Short mmCIF file of C-alpha atoms in Angstrom, two decimals:
data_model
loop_
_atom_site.label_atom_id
_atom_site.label_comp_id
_atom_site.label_asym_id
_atom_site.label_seq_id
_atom_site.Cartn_x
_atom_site.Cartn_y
_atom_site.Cartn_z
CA UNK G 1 -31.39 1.77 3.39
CA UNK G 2 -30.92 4.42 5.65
CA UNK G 3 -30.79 8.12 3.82
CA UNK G 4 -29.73 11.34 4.52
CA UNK G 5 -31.10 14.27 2.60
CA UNK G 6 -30.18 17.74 2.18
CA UNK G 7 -27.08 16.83 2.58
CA UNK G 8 -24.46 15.80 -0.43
CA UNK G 9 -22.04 14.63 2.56
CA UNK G 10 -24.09 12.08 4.06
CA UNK G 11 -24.02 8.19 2.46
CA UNK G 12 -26.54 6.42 0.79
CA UNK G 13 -25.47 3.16 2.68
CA UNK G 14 -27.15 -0.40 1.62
CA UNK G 15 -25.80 -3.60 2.65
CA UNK G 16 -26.85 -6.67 0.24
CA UNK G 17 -26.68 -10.60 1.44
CA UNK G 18 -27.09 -12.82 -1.24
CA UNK G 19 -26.06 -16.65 -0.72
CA UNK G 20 -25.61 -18.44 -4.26
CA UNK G 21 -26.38 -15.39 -6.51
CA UNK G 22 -24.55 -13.59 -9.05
CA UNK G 23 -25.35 -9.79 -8.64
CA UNK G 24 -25.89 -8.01 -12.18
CA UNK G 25 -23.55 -5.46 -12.51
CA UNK G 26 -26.62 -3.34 -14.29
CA UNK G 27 -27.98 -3.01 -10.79
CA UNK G 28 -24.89 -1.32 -9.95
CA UNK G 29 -25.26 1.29 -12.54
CA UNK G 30 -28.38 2.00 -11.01
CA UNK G 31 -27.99 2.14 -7.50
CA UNK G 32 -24.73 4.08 -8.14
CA UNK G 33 -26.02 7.77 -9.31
CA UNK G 34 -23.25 9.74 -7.61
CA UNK G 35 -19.77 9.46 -5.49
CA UNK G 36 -22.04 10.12 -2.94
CA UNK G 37 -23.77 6.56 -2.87
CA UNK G 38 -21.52 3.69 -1.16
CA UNK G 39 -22.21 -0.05 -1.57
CA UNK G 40 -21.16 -2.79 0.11
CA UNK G 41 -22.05 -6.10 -0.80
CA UNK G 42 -21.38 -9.79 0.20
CA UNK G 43 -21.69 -11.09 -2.84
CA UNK G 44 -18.90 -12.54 -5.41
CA UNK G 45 -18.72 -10.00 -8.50
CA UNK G 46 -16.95 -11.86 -10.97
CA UNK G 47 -17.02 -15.60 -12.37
CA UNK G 48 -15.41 -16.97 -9.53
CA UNK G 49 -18.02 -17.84 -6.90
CA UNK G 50 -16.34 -18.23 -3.07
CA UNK G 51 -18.70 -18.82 -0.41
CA UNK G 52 -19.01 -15.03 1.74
CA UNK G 53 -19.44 -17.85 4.79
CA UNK G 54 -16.38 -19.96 4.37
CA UNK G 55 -13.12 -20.02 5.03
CA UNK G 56 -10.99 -17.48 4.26
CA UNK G 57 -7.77 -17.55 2.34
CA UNK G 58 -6.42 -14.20 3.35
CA UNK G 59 -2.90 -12.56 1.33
CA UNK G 60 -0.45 -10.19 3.57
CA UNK G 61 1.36 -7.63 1.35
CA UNK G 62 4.20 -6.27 3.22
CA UNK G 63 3.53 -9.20 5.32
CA UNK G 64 7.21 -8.98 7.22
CA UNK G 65 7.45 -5.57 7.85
CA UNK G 66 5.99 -3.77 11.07
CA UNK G 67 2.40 -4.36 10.43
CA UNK G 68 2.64 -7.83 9.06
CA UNK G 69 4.89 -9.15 11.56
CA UNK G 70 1.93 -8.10 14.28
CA UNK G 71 -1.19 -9.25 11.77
CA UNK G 72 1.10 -12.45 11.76
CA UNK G 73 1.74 -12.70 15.66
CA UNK G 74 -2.05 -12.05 16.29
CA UNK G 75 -3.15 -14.94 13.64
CA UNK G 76 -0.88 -17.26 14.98
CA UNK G 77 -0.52 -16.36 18.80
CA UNK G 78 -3.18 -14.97 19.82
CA UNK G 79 -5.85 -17.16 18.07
CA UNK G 80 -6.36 -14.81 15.65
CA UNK G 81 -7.25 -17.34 12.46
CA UNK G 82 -10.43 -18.64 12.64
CA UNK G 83 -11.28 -22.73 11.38
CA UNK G 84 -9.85 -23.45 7.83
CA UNK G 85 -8.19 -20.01 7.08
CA UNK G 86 -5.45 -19.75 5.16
CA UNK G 87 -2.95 -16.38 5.84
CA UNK G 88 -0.15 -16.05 3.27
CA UNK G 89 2.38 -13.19 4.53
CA UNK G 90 4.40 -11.66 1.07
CA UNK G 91 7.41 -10.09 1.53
CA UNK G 92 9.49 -8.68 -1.29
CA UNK G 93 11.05 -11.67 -1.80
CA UNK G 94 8.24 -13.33 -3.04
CA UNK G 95 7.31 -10.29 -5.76
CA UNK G 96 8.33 -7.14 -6.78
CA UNK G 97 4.90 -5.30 -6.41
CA UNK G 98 5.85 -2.48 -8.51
CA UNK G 99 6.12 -5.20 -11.80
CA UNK G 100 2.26 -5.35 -13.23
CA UNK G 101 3.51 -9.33 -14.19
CA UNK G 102 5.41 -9.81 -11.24
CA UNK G 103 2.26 -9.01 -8.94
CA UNK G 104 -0.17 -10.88 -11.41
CA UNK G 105 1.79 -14.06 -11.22
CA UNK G 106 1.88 -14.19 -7.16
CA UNK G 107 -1.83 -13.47 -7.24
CA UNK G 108 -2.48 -16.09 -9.94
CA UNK G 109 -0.57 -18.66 -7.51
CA UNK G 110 -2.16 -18.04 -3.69
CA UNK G 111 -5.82 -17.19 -5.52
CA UNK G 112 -6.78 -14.85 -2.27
CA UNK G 113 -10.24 -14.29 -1.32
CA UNK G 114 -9.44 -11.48 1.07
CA UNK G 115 -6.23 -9.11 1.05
CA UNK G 116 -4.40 -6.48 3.39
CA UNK G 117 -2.12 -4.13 1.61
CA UNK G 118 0.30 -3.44 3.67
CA UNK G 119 3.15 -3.26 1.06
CA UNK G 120 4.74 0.38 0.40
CA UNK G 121 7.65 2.33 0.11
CA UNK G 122 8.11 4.30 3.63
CA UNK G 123 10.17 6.28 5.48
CA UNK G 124 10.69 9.02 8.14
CA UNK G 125 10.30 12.15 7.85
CA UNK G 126 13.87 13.35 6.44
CA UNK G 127 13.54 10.20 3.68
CA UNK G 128 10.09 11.63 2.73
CA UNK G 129 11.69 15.32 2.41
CA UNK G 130 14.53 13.89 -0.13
CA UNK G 131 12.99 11.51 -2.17
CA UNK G 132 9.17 13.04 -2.92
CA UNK G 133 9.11 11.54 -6.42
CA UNK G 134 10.58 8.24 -6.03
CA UNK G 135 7.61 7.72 -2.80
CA UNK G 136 4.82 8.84 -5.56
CA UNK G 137 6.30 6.80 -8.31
CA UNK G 138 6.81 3.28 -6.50
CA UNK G 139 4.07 3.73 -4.29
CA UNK G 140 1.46 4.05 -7.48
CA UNK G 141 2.59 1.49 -8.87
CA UNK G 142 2.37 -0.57 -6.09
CA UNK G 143 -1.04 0.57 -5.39
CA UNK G 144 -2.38 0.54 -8.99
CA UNK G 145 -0.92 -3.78 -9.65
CA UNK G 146 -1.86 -5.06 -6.06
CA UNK G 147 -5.41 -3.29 -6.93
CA UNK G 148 -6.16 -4.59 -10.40
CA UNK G 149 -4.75 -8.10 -9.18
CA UNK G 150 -7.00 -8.34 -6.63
CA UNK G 151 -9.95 -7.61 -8.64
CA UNK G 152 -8.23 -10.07 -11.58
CA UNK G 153 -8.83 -13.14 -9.12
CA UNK G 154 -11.94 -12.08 -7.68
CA UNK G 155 -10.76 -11.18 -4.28
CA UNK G 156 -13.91 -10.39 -1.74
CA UNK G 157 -12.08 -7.45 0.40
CA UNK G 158 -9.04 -5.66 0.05
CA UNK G 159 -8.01 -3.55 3.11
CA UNK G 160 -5.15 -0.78 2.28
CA UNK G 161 -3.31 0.67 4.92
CA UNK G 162 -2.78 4.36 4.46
CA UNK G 163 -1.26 7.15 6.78
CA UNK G 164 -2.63 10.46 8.54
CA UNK G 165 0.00 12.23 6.79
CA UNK G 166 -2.10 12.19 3.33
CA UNK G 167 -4.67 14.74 5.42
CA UNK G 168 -4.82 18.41 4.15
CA UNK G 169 -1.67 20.99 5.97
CA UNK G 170 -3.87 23.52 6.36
CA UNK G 171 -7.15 22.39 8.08
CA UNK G 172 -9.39 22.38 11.38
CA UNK G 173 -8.77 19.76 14.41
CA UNK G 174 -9.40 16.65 14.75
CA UNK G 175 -9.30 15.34 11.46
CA UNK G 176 -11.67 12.71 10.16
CA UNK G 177 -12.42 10.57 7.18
CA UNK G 178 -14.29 13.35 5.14
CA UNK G 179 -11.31 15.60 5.19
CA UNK G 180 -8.77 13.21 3.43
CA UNK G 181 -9.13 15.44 -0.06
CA UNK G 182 -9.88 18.82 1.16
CA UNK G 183 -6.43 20.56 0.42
CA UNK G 184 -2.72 19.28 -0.34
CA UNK G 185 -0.74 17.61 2.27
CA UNK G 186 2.29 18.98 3.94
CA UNK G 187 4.66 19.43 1.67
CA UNK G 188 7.46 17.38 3.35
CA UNK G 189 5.94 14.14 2.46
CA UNK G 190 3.38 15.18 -0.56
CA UNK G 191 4.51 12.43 -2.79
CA UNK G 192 3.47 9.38 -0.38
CA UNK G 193 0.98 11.52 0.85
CA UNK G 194 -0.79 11.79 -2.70
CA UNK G 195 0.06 8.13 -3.59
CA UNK G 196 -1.69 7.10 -0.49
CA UNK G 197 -4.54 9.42 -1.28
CA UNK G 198 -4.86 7.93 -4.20
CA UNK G 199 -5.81 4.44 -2.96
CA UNK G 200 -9.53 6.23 -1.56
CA UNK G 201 -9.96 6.73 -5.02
CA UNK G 202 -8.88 3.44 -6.43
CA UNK G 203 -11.21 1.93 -4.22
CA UNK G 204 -14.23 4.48 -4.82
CA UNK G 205 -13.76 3.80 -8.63
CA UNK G 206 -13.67 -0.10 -8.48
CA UNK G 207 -16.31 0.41 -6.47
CA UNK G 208 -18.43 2.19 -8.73
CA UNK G 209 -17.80 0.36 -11.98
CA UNK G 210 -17.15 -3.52 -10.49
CA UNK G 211 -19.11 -3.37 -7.26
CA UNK G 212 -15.98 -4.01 -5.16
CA UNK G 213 -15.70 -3.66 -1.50
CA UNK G 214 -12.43 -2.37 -1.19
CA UNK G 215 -11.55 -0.11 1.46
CA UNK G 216 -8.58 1.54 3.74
CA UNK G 217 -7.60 1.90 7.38
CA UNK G 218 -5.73 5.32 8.18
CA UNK G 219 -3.72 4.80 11.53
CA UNK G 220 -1.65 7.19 13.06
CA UNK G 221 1.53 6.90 13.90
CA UNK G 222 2.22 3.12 14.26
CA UNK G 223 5.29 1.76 16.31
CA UNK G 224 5.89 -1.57 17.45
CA UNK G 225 8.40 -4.95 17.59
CA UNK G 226 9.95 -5.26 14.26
CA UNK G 227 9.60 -1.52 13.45
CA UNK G 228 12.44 0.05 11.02
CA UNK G 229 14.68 1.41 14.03
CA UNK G 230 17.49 3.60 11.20
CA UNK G 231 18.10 6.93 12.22
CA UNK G 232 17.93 8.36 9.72
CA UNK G 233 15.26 6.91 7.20
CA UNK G 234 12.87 5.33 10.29
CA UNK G 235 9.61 7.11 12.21
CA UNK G 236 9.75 8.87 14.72
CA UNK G 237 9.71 7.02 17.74
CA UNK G 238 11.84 3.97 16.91
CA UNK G 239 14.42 6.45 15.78
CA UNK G 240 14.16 7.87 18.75
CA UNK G 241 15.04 4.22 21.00
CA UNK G 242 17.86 3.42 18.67
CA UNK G 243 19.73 6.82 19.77
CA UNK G 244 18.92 6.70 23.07
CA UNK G 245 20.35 2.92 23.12
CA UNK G 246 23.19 3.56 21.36
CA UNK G 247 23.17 6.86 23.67
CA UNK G 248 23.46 4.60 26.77
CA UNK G 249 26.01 2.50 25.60
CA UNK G 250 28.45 5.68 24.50
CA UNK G 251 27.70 7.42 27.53
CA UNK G 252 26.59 10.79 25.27
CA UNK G 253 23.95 12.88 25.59
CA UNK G 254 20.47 11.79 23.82
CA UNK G 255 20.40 14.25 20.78
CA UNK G 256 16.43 14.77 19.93
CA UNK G 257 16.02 16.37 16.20
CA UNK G 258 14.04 19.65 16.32
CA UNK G 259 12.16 21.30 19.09
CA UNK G 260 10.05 18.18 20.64
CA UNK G 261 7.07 20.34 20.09
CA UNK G 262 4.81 18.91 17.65
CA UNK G 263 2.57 16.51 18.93
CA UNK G 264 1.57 12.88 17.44
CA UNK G 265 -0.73 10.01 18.32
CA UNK G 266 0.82 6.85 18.63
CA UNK G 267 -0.97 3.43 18.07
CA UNK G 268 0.87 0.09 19.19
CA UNK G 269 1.61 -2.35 16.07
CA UNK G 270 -0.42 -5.10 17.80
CA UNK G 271 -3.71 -2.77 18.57
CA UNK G 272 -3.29 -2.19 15.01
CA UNK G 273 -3.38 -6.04 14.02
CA UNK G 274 -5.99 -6.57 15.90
CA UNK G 275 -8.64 -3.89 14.50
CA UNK G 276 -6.88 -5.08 10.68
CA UNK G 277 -8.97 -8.29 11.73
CA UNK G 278 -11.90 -6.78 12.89
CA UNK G 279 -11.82 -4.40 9.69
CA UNK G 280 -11.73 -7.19 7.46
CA UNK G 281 -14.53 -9.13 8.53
CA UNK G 282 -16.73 -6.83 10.34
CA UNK G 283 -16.19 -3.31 8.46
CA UNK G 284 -18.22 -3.62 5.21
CA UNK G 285 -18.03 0.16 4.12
CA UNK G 286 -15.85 1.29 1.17
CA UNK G 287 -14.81 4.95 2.95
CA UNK G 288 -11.94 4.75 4.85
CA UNK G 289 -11.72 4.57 8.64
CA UNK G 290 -9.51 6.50 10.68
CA UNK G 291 -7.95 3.88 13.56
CA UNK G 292 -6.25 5.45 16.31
CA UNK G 293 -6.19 6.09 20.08
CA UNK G 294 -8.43 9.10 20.98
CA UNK G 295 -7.12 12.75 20.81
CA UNK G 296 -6.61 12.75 24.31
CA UNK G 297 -3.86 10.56 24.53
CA UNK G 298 -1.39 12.64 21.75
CA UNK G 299 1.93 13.54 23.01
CA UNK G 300 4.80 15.70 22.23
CA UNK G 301 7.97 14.29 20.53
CA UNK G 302 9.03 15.69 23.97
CA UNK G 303 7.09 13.89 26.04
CA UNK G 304 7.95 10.53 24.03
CA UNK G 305 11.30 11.24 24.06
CA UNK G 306 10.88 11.62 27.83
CA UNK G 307 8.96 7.87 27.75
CA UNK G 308 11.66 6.05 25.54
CA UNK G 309 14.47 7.48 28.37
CA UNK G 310 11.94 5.86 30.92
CA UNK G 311 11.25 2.90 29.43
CA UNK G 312 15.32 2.05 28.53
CA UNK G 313 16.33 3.50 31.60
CA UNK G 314 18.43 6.25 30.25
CA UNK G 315 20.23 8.35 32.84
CA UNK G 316 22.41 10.53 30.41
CA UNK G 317 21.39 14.30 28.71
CA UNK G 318 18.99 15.09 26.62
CA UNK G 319 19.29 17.94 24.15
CA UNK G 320 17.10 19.23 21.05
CA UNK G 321 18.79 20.17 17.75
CA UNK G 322 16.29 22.62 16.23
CA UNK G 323 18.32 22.96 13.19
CA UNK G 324 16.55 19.80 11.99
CA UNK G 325 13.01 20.59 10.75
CA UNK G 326 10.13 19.59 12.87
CA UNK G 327 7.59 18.51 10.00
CA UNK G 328 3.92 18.81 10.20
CA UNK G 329 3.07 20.11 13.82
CA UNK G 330 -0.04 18.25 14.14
CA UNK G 331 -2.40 15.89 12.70
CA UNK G 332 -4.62 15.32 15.17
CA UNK G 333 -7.36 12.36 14.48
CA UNK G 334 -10.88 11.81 15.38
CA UNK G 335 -11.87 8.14 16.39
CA UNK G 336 -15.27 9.35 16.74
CA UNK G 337 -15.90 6.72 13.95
CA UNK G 338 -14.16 3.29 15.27
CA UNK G 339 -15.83 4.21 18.34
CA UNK G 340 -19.09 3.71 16.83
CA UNK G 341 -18.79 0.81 14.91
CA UNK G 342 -16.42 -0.73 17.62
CA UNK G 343 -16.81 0.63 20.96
CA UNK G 344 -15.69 -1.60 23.17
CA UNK G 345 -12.12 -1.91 21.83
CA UNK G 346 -9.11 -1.23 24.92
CA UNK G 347 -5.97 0.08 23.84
CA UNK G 348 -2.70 -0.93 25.15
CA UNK G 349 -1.35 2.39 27.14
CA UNK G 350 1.07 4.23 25.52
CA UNK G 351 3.86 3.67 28.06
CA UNK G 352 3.38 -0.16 28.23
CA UNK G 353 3.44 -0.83 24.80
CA UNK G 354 6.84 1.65 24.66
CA UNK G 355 8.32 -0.65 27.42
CA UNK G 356 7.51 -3.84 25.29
CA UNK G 357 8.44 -2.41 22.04
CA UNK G 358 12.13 -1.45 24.03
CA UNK G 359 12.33 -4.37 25.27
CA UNK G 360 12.00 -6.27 21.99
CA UNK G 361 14.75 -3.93 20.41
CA UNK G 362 17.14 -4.53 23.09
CA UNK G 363 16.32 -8.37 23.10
CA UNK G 364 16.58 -7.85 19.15
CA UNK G 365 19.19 -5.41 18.44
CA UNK G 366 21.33 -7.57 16.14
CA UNK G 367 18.51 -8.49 14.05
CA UNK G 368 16.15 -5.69 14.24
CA UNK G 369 16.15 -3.35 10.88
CA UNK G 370 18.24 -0.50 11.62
#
């Protein structure tokens, strides 16, 4: 046990191994006093017993969408899967996630030991600024059945994927993991911002009455091969290389919304699918972790704007339109905490990982989501 006193902001942390035991859910009452107290443990909760040393069968959700498609590249190209796993990659398809019986059923089916929720209803900044309601509404539900299925067939670890944005407006810089409740988000994107909040407290409260180790990964801006490259619904950045392609091919001038002031960290798809794995078997806390590059390597929308004409090789004008809001200015993230637990993790560099991600839309464009 290691405890901090004096202090209601430091964890009571315990890790429990048990082998062939079923862990009372009475000793959870008592070891769980306040919100303060987190609990891992590797230890099936429920009546179905799977072996914390075996295999894995591991369920995507959102499995071929920007994160899933690199999870899936990294399980199956890079070695990623270890002996006897099993990784099932969901797309819509397969369920609707925001039916209760819908998501039930496709647990039921696969039977999952682990999860990654990757599933959600996104969107760029201008989406997030007209539809507020509809991102709380579907993204709750979402949350709320993938959740309570997961716990329904016993799953071991759930890993949710949430966002910087859900971080107070109004705060001090960097940001980390404490400071996810501490004030309302910016108001441009408050409704997936508070859905997303919402899953630290799912997981707090199955935590507290079920024993669950569920947790969340907050990454920063993530861009990558099979991103969502619209104009006008996508991020940032692959908005950004769709305009300047179709820019090129025109022969107009690159047209950057707003001032190309704010600044962002950006965090390649792949890095990301590669600390999802290391999360899932290695990170046995239910509070969040923040996964990102470090705060010296944010940028400007300027200076990425500057990188995507670089990296596609664009030779025509670029101009700002600062009619069209900027957003949030800055949301700048600590990674003080990944760096502990995983120090010796290597980035890909920002401009690399551009080129690549370029490269794969031009190779792509008739396919790619746009």
């Amino acid at each position: 046990a290691r405890m901090g006193h004096n202090s209601p902001n430091l964890l009571w942390k315990i890790t429990l191994n048990f082998t062939d035991l079923h862990v009372s859910k009475s000793l959870f009452s008592l070891l769980l006093p306040s919100p303060h107290f987190s609990v891992c443990v590797r230890a099936q909760m429920g009546d179905r017993k799977v072996d914390q040393n075996g295999p894995m069968r591991v369920l995507v959700t959102g499995g071929t969408g920007l994160v899933g498609r690199a999870i899936e590249h990294v399980v199956k190209e890079e070695g990623g899967a270890r002996e006897g796993e099993e990784w099932i990659f969901l797309s819509s398809k397969d369920a609707n996630l925001m039916d209760m019986g819908e998501t039930r059923a496709v647990f039921q089916k696969h039977q999952p030991t682990h999860i990654i929720h990757l599933a959600a209803m996104v969107g760029g900044l201008f989406k997030n600024m007209r539809a507020n309601l509809d991102f709380w509404r579907n993204n709750i539900y979402i949350n709320d059945n993938v959740l309570q299925a997961a716990h329904e067939v016993d799953a071991v670890r759930v890993v949710s994927c949430l966002s910087t944005c859900i971080f107070p407006d109004k705060t001090t810089y960097p940001i980390d993991e404490t400071m996810i409740h501490n004030g309302p988000p910016h108001e441009s994107n408050y409704g997936y911002a508070y859905a997303k909040r919402m899953i630290d407290v799912h997981n707090r409260a199955y935590h507290q009455k079920h024993g669950r180790c569920y947790t969340a990964v907050i990454p920063t801006n993530v861009f990558g091969p099979h991103d969502n490259f619209n104009i006008e619904d996508g991020h940032v950045l692959p908005g950004l290389i769709h305009k300047a392609y179709i820019a090129q091919k025109e022969g107009s001038p690159l047209v950057v919304w707003g001032s190309g002031t704010p600044r962002r960290q950006f965090i390649y798809s792949l890095d990301l699918a590669r600390l999802f794995l290391w999360v899932l078997r290695e990170y046995h806390e239910v509070d969040p972790i923040i996964l990102s590059v470090g705060e010296e390597d944010e940028v400007s929308i300027k200076e990425a704007a500057e990188a995507v004409v670089e990296a596609l090789g664009f030779k025509g004008q670029v101009t700002y339109d600062t009619t069209k809001s900027d957003g949030q200015f800055k949301k700048t993230a600590s990674n003080a905490k990944l760096l502990q637990h995983h120090p010796n993790f290597t980035f890909t560099p920002f401009k690399q990982a551009l080129k690549q991600t370029c490269d794969w839309f031009v190779a792509n464009y008739d396919n790619a989501r746009k």
